[in-house]
């Protein structure tokens, strides 16, 4: 396997050799049914994501006096799945800490998080650097992945974009389980960061732990960026800049690329290098394509972390970890490889299927009917995608059964049906209320079966020619 380490000083900025260093913090909203420390519905769960503002609340979410948090076991298991997928060590003993800060979207004035004993510890993830199967990879070291709760949302305009002269708060998101993943600064290209982000999103969706809809804030990225510069044999490191809350891959790419050049220019002007107190926070201006200064970064002690006295530490037995590991579905990168290598699908087909975890499940059920995988993929991605598109649903939501799809594949393979006939048959299967209905019977009923046996065709032609009236025409 071709494992790529860091590229040393390969990028030139302002005529100097430089190397970009990026570490990543990712917040993933977990799609459990209830919130992290209470039974109130979770806005990151598909059933509640269109709930009206401030409707998913209870006394715990509002931080009322006397309430007590209770850990959501499912959220812990979801986090363990992601931790295992990233090669992290799962802690045997983990605890909860209060991270104190004052902000109107945080009624308790502290966030329950994990400070020194996170649920998922160090790990390493092999990041593929290209789309090839068994192409070059780069090890990305994971520092930790800890569990915490999300804060509410402060809005500066009313719903529908109506201007207001004050701010309003929606606490639906308050208390949503949040997994924070932190990497070492092992990325040296913006493209690698985007690749990792996309893979992480795929992993979370395949593991069923997050909807991963970027526009809805299910995943937020915060790259920590600085640049190593070489000049006249000396090496300089620019101060680390953290970019807050990026929720699109375009923004992640743009912000990193902008910093890669901006930091070198700033260093040329000020000579300021990395060191204590030299860390700052910037935001991304999507419209202008630049980062803008927000504030000098707080040090960890500003948050006054201390163990939450309302929550007991969690002991994680090895049996529990083993059970979670056994329940995990095949990871998207393994699936992609299986479809490409074992099923011999082309890259585009394989990616289209892997793009949607539920489509993978449907495709695998079709394969269990022992049909040629490439033909099954073609039927699913041509006729299935077309019907799904017409009806505004996902492919797996169509009422066609894996058995029917397999029948269509076999009919097409045996030339018993034309491609337009197969397309029509797929539609008939989707419309049929009876899931037991055989696709071949449907094809028969609707006259979609074609005769391709030359013997019977010739006999038919002879019969027509033998007809005295037809003979005259000729
Ligand atoms: Mn966090």
PDB file of N, CA and C in Angstrom, residues 53 168 257 298 340 359 366 371 402 452:
ATOM      1  N   UNK A  53     -40.161  26.590  15.873  1.00  0.00           N
ATOM      2  CA  UNK A  53     -39.191  27.082  16.853  1.00  0.00           C
ATOM      3  C   UNK A  53     -39.660  26.887  18.288  1.00  0.00           C
ATOM      4  N   UNK A 168     -33.467  36.944  18.585  1.00  0.00           N
ATOM      5  CA  UNK A 168     -34.392  35.962  19.154  1.00  0.00           C
ATOM      6  C   UNK A 168     -33.683  34.620  19.246  1.00  0.00           C
ATOM      7  N   UNK A 257      -7.672  27.624   1.687  1.00  0.00           N
ATOM      8  CA  UNK A 257      -6.863  28.185   0.593  1.00  0.00           C
ATOM      9  C   UNK A 257      -6.571  29.673   0.834  1.00  0.00           C
ATOM     10  N   UNK A 298      -9.657  32.115  23.291  1.00  0.00           N
ATOM     11  CA  UNK A 298      -9.572  31.880  24.738  1.00  0.00           C
ATOM     12  C   UNK A 298      -8.683  30.662  24.986  1.00  0.00           C
ATOM     13  N   UNK A 340     -16.767  -2.300  -6.568  1.00  0.00           N
ATOM     14  CA  UNK A 340     -15.840  -2.135  -7.694  1.00  0.00           C
ATOM     15  C   UNK A 340     -15.120  -3.441  -8.013  1.00  0.00           C
ATOM     16  N   UNK A 359     -29.902   2.839  -0.574  1.00  0.00           N
ATOM     17  CA  UNK A 359     -29.801   2.255  -1.915  1.00  0.00           C
ATOM     18  C   UNK A 359     -28.862   1.046  -1.865  1.00  0.00           C
ATOM     19  N   UNK A 366     -31.065  -7.165  -3.832  1.00  0.00           N
ATOM     20  CA  UNK A 366     -31.241  -7.620  -5.221  1.00  0.00           C
ATOM     21  C   UNK A 366     -30.160  -8.651  -5.561  1.00  0.00           C
ATOM     22  N   UNK A 371     -28.368 -12.343  -9.311  1.00  0.00           N
ATOM     23  CA  UNK A 371     -28.366 -11.774 -10.654  1.00  0.00           C
ATOM     24  C   UNK A 371     -27.019 -11.095 -10.891  1.00  0.00           C
ATOM     25  N   UNK A 402     -37.040  -6.175  -4.160  1.00  0.00           N
ATOM     26  CA  UNK A 402     -35.767  -6.692  -4.693  1.00  0.00           C
ATOM     27  C   UNK A 402     -36.009  -7.864  -5.648  1.00  0.00           C
ATOM     28  N   UNK A 452     -37.715 -13.183 -29.212  1.00  0.00           N
ATOM     29  CA  UNK A 452     -36.419 -12.975 -29.850  1.00  0.00           C
ATOM     30  C   UNK A 452     -35.874 -14.280 -30.409  1.00  0.00           C
TER      31      UNK A 452
END
